[in-house]
Coordinates of C-alpha atoms in Angstrom, one line a residue:
Chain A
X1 CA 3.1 28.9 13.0
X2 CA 4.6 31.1 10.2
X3 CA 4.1 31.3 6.0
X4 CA 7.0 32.8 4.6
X5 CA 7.7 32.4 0.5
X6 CA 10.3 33.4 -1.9
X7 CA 10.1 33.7 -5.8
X8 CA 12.5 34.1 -8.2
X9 CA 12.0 35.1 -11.7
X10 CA 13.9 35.9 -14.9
X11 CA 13.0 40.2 -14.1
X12 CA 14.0 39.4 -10.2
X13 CA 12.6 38.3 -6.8
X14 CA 9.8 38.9 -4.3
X15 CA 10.1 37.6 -0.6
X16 CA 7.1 37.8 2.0
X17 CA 5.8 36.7 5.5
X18 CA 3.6 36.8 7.5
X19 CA 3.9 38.4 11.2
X20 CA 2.3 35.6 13.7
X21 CA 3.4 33.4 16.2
X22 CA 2.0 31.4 18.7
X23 CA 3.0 29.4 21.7
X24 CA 0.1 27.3 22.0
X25 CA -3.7 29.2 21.3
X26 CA -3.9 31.2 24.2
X27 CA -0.4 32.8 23.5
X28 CA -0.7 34.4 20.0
X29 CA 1.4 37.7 19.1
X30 CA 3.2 39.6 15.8
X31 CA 6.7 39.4 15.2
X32 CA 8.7 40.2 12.4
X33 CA 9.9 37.5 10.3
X34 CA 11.4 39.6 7.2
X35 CA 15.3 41.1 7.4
X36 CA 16.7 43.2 5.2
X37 CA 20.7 42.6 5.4
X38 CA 21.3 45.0 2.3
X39 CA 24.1 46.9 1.3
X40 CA 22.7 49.2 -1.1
X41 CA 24.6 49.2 -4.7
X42 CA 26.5 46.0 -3.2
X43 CA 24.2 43.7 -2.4
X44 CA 21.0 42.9 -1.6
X45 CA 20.4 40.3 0.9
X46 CA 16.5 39.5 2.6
X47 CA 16.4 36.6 5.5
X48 CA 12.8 35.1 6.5
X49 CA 12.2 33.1 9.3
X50 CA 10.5 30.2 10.9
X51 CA 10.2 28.1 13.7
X52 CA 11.2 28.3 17.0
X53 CA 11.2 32.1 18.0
X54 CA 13.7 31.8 20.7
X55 CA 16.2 30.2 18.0
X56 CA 15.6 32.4 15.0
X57 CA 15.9 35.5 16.8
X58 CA 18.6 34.2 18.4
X59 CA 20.1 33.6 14.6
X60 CA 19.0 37.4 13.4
X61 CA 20.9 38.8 16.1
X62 CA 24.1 36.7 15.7
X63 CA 23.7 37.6 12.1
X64 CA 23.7 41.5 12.9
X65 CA 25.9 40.9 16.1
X66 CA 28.5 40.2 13.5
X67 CA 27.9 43.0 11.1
X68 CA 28.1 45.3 14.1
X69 CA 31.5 44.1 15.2
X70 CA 33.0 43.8 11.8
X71 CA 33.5 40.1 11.8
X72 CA 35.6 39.0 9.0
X73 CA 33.1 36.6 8.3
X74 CA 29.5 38.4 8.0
X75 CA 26.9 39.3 4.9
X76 CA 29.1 42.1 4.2
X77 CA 32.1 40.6 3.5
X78 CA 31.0 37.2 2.2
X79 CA 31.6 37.1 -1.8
X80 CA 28.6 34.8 -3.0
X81 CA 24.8 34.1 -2.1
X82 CA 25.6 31.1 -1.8
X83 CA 28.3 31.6 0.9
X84 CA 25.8 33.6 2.9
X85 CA 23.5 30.9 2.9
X86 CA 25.8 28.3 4.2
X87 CA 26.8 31.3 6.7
X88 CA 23.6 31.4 8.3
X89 CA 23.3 27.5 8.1
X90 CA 26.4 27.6 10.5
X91 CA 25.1 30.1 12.9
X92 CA 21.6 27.6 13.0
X93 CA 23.9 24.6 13.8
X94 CA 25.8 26.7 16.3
X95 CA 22.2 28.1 18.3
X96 CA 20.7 24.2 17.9
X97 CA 23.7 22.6 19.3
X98 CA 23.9 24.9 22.3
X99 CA 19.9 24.9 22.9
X100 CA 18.5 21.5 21.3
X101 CA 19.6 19.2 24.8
X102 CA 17.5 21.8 26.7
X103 CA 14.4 22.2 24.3
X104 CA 14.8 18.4 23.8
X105 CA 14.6 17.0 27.2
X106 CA 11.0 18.9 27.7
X107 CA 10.2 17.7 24.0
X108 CA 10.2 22.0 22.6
X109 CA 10.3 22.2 19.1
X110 CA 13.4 24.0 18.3
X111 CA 12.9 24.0 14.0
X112 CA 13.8 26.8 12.4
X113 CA 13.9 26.6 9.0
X114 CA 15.3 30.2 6.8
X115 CA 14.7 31.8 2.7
X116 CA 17.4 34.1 1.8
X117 CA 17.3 35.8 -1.5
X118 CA 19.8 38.5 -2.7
X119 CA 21.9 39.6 -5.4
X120 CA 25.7 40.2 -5.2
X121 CA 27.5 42.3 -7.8
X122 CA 28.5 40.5 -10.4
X123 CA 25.6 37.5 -9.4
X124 CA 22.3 36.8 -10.4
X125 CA 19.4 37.2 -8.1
X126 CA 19.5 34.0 -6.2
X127 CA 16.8 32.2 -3.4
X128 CA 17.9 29.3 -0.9
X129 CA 16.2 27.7 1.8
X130 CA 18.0 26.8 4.3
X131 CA 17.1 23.7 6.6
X132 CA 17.4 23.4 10.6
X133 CA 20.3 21.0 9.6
X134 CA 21.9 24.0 8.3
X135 CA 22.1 22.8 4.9
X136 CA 20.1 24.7 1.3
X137 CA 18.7 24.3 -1.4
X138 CA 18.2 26.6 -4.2
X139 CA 15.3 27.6 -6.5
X140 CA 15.8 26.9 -10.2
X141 CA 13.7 28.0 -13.3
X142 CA 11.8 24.6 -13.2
X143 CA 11.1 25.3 -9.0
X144 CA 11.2 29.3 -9.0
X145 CA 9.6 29.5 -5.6
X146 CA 10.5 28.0 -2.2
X147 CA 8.0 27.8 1.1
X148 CA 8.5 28.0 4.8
X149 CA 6.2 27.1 7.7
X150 CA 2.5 26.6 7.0
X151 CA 3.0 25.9 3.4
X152 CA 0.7 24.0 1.9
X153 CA -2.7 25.8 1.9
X154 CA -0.5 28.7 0.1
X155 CA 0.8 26.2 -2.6
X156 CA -2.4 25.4 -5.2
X157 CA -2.4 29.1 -6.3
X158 CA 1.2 29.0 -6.8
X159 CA 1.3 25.9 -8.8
X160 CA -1.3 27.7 -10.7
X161 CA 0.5 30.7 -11.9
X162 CA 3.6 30.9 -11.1
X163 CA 6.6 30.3 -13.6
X164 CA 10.2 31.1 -14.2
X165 CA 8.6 33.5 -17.1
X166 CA 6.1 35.6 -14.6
X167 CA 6.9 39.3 -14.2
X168 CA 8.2 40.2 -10.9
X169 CA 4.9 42.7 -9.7
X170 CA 2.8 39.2 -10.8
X171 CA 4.9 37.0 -8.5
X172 CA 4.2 39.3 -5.8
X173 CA 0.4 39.8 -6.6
X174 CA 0.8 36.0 -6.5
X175 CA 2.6 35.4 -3.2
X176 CA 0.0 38.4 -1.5
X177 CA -2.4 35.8 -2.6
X178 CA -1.0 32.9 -1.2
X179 CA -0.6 34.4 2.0
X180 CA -3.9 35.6 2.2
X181 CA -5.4 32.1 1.0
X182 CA -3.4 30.6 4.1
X183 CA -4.6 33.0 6.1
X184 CA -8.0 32.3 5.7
X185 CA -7.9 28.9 6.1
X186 CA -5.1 28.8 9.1
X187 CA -5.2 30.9 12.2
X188 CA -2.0 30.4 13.1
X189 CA -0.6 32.6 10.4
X190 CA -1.5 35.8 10.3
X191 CA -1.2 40.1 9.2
X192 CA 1.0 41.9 9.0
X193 CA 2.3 40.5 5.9
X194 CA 5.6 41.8 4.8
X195 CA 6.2 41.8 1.1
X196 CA 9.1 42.9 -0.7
X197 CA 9.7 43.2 -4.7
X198 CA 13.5 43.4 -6.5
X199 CA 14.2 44.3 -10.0
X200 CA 17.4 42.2 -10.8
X201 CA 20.3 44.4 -11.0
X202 CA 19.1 47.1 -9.1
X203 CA 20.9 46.5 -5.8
X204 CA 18.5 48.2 -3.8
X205 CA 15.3 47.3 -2.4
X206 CA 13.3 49.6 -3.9
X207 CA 9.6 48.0 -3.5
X208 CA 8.8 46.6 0.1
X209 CA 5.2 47.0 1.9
X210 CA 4.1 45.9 5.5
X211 CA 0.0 45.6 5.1
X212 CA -2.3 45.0 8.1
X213 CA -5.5 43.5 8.8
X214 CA -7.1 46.3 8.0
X215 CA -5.2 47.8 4.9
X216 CA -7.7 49.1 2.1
X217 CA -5.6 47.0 -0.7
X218 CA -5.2 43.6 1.1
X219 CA -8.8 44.2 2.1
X220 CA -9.7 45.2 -2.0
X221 CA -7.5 42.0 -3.3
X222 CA -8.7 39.8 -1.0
X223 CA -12.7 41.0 -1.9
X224 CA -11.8 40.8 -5.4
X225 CA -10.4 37.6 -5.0
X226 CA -13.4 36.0 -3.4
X227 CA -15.6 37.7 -5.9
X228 CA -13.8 36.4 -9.0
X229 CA -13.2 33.1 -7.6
X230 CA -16.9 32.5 -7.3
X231 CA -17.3 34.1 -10.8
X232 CA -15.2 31.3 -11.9
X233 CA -16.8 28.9 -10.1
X234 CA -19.6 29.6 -11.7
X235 CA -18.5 29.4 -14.6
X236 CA -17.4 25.5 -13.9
X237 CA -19.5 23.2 -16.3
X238 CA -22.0 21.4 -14.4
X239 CA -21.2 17.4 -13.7
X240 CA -22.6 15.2 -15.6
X241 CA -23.6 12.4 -13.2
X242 CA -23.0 8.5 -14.4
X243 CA -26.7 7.8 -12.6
X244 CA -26.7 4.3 -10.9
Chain B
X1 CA -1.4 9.2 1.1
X2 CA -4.9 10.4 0.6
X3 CA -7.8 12.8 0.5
X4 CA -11.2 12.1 0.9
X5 CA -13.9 15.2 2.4
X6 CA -17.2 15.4 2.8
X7 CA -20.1 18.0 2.3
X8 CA -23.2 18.2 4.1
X9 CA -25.4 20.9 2.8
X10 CA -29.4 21.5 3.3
X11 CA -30.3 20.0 0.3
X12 CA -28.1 16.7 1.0
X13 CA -23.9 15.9 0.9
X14 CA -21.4 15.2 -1.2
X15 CA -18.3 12.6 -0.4
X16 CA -15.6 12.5 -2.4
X17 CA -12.1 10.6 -2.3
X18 CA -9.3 9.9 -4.1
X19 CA -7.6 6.2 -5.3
X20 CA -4.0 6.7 -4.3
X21 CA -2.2 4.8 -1.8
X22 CA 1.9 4.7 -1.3
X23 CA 4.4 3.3 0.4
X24 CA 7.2 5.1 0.3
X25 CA 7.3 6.5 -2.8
X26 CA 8.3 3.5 -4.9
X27 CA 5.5 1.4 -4.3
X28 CA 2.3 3.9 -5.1
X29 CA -0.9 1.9 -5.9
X30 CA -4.5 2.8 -6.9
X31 CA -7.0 1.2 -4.0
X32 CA -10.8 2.4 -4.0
X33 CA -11.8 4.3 -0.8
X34 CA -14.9 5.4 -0.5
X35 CA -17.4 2.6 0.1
X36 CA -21.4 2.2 -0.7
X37 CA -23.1 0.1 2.4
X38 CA -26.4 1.5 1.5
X39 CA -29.5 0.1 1.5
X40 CA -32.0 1.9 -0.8
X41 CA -35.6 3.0 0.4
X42 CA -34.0 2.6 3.7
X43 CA -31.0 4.2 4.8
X44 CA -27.8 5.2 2.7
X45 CA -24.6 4.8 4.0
X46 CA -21.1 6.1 2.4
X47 CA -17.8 5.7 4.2
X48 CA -14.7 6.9 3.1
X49 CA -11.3 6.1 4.8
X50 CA -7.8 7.5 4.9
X51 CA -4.2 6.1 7.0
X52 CA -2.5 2.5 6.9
X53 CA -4.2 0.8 4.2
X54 CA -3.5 -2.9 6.4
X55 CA -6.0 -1.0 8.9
X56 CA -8.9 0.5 6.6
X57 CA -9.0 -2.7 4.5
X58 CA -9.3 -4.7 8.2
X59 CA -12.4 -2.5 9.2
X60 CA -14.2 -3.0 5.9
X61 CA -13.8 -6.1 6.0
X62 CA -15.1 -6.4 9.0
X63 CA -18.0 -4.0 8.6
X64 CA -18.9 -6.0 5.5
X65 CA -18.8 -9.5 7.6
X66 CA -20.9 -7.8 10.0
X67 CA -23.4 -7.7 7.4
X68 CA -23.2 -10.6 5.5
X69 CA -22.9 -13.4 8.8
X70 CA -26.0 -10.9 9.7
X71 CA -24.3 -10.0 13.3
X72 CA -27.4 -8.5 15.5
X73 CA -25.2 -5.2 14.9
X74 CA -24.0 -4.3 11.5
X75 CA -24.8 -1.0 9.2
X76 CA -28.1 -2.5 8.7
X77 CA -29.6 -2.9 12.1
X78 CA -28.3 -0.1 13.8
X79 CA -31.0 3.2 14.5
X80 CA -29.3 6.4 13.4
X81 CA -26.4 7.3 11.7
X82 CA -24.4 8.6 14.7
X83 CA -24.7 4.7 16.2
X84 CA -23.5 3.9 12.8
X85 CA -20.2 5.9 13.7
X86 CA -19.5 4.5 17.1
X87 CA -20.4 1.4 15.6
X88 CA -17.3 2.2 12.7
X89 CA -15.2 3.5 15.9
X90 CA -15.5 0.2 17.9
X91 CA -14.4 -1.4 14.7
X92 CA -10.8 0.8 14.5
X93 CA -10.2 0.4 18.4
X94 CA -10.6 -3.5 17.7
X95 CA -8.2 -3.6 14.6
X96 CA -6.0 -0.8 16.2
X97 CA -5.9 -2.6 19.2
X98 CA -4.9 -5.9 17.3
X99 CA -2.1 -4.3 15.3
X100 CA -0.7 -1.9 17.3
X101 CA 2.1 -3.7 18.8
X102 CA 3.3 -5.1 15.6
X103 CA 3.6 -1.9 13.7
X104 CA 4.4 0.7 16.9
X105 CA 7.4 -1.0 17.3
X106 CA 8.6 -1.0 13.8
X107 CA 7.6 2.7 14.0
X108 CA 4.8 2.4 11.3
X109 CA 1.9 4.5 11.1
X110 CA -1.4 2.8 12.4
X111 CA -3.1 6.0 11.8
X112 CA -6.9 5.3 10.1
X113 CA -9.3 8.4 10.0
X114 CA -12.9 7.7 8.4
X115 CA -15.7 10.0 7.0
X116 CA -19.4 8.4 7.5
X117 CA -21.8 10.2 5.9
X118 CA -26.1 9.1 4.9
X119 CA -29.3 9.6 6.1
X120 CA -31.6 6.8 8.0
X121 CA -35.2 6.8 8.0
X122 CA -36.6 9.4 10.3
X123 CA -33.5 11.4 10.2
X124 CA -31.8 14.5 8.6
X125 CA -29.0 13.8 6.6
X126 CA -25.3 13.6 8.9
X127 CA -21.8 14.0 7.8
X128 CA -19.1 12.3 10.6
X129 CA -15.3 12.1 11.3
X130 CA -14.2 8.9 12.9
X131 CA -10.9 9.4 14.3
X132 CA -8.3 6.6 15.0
X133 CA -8.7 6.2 18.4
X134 CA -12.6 5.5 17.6
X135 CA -14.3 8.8 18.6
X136 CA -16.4 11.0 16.5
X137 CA -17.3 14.6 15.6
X138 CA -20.4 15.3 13.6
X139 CA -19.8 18.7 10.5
X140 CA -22.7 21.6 11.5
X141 CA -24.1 24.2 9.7
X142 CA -21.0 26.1 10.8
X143 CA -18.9 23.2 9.5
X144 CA -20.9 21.9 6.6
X145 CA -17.4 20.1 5.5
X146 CA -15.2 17.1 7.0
X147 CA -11.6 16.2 5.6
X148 CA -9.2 13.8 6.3
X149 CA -5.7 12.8 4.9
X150 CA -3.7 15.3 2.9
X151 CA -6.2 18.2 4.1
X152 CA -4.9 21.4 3.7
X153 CA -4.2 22.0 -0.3
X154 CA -7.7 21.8 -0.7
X155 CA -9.5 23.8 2.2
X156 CA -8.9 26.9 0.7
X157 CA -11.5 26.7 -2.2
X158 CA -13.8 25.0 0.5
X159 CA -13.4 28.3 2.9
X160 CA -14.0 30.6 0.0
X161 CA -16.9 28.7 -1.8
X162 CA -19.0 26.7 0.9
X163 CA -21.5 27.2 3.0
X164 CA -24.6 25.4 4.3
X165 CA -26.9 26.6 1.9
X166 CA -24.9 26.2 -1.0
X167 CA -26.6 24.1 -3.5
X168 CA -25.6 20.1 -3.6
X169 CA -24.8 20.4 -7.2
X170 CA -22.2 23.1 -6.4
X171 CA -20.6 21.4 -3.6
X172 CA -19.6 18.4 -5.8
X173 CA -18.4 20.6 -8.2
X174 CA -16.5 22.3 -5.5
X175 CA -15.3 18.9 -4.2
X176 CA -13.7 18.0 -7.4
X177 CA -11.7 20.9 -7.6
X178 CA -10.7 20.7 -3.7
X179 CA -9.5 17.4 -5.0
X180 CA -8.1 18.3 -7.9
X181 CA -6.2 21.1 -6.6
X182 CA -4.6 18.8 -4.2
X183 CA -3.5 16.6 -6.7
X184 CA -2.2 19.3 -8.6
X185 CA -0.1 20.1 -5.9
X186 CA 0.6 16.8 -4.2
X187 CA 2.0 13.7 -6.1
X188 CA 0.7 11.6 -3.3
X189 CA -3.1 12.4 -3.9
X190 CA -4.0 10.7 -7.6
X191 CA -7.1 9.5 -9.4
X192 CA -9.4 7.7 -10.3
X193 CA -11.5 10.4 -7.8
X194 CA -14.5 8.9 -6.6
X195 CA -17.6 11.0 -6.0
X196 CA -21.2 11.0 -4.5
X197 CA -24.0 13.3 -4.7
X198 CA -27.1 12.4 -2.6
X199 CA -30.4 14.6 -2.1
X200 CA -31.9 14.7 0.9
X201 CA -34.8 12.1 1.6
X202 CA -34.0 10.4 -1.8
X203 CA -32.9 7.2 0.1
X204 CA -31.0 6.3 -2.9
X205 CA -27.4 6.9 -3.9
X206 CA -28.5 8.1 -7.3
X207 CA -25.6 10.1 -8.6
X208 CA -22.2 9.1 -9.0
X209 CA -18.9 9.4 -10.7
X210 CA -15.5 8.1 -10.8
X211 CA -13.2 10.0 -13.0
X212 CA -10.1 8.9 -14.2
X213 CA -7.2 11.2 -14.9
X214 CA -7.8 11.5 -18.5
X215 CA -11.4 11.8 -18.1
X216 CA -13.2 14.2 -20.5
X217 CA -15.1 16.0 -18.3
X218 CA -11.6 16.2 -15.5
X219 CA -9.6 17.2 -18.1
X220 CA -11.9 20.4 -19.4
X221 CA -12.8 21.8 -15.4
X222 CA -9.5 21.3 -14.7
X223 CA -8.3 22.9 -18.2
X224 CA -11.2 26.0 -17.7
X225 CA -10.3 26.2 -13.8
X226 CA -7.4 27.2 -14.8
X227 CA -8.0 29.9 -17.0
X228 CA -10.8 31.2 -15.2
X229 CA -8.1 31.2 -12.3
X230 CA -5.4 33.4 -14.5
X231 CA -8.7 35.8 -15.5
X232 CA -9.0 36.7 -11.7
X233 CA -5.8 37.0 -11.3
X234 CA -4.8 39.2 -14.1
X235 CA -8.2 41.4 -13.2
X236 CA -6.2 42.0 -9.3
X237 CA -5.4 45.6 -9.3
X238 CA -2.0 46.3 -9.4
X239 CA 0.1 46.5 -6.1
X240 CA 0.5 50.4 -5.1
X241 CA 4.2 50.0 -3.1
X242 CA 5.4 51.9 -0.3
X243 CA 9.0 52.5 -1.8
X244 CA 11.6 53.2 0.5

């Protein structure tokens, strides 16, 4: 499986992911699920990915097979957000339709679901998902975040803190959080977690980390996590039963 | 959908569900389901139940016929506990078995998962999952907690706060924000939440609540979870980025 989140803010964005896939239990190994598609003082464009690894690698490297041979269409040339996102909606339909009857017949999952969030000059900072149909949403002051993969044990914490209004180093404190909380509760997703911070109108990515298992800050957050969680829970007035 | 967990800890369990069912999201009802077939000074008896509410309703109704037609086996003859959860598994692979046909090939969900948790005479205290096709697993020392339904919202707070020798006070409490986390989060996980609290060789279900969503006592953990929840997270240290 695969947690990837984006956040968008009034001050800017934050993307992250985490780096595990598995084919079953007894086939578990790291892959990189964040892109960076920039243009530096043009536009910034970051791609997460998940699903099937065949198909969204397969999607990265049509996406840089075109930048590499100066396609008229690629992120380069493409005037909006927007039109990138449909952009890599049509390369997803294009890998589905030419793998899905194989993948199908032996019942493979071939999902692959995509965030891309970027800013173009003369754009705000934007964040779509983008289905397996190949169609997107976008994330909106009332719904500043959007989830991909193992989503759900991630989402409380979110709910919890996150709005339109939070500065951009909280939203990523925040989504460091809910990648760790899925961590611990899901095996299937798992370090390195990839983490990148934008200020809006920066056009560069300025603030990215890549922390491991092992790093001394995910390892502090996540301590000081657990310890002021149970402070908290202590705190929790006791129940006052009903009796029989 | 639904959420119901339970606890078992080595001072007794907790079991805990909420009152939400829907079909579809323009027919959501409130339906009670966790269920009391204790009988006190003897053996206690709590079952909660999650999936197609046509199916659950069938196999309380029939655990509750058992008992009142006095059937040679019903809650109230059988030895332990674990018989009592074969016994609850017989009951779904009878109902399942009935309906199955019918719904399969309208493609609905049959699905029915149950928690079964009490102490008999002469016994520890035992915490079960029934699955729908009727077998059973039993929560450990190692697993002191059970859930089924809409799961994984509220496994993180479980992971981070539970473990066999946490009190029995503290594991409702921990319950009721596992479930109100999830209802936070999920629209199809409401209240009233219905929740039990039994002590070890008490042989009496002596403590229980059902809270309503404007409850007093809901409102204020809920309210103080919350800000204890933005104190720990505005004590994280700040994130020390990589740059470029």
């Amino acid at each position: 499986m695969t947690y990837c989140l984006g956040i968008v803010t009034q001050s800017g964005f934050v993307v992250a992911a985490d780096s595990r896939t598995n084919a079953g239990v007894d086939y578990i190994s790291t892959y990189q699920k964040l892109f960076d598609f920039s243009e530096p003082g043009q536009r910034v464009i970051l791609l997460c990915t998940s699903g099937n690894l065949a198909i969204t690698q397969a999607v990265v490297n049509m996406l840089n097979r075109d930048l590499k041979l100066g396609e008229c269409e690629s992120f380069h040339t493409l005037p909006t957000l927007y039109d990138a996102a449909c952009y890599v909606g049509e390369k997803i339909r294009h890998i589905q339709e030419r793998e899905r009857p194989w993948l199908e017949r032996d019942k493979i999952d071939f999902s692959c679901n995509c965030l891309l969030a970027g800013q173009f000059q003369g754009e705000p900072p934007e964040l779509y998902l983008i289905y397996r149909q190949g169609n997107c949403i976008q994330a909106t002051p009332e719904t500043p975040f959007l989830q991909i993969g193992e989503t759900k044990y991630g989402k409380p914490i979110l709910d919890r803190i996150l709005s339109y209004d939070t500065s951009v180093e909280d939203a990523a404190k925040c989504a460091l959080l809910s990648i760790d909380s899925t961590m611990k509760s899901n095996i299937s997703v798992g370090p390195p977690i990839d983490l990148v911070m934008y200020r809006t109108d920066s056009f560069k990515v300025g603030d990215r980390l890549r922390l491991g298992q092992d790093d001394p800050y995910l390892v502090e957050i996540r301590k000081q996590w657990e310890i002021s969680l149970r402070q908290a829970f202590d705190q929790m007035p006791p129940i006052e039963w009903m009796g029989l």
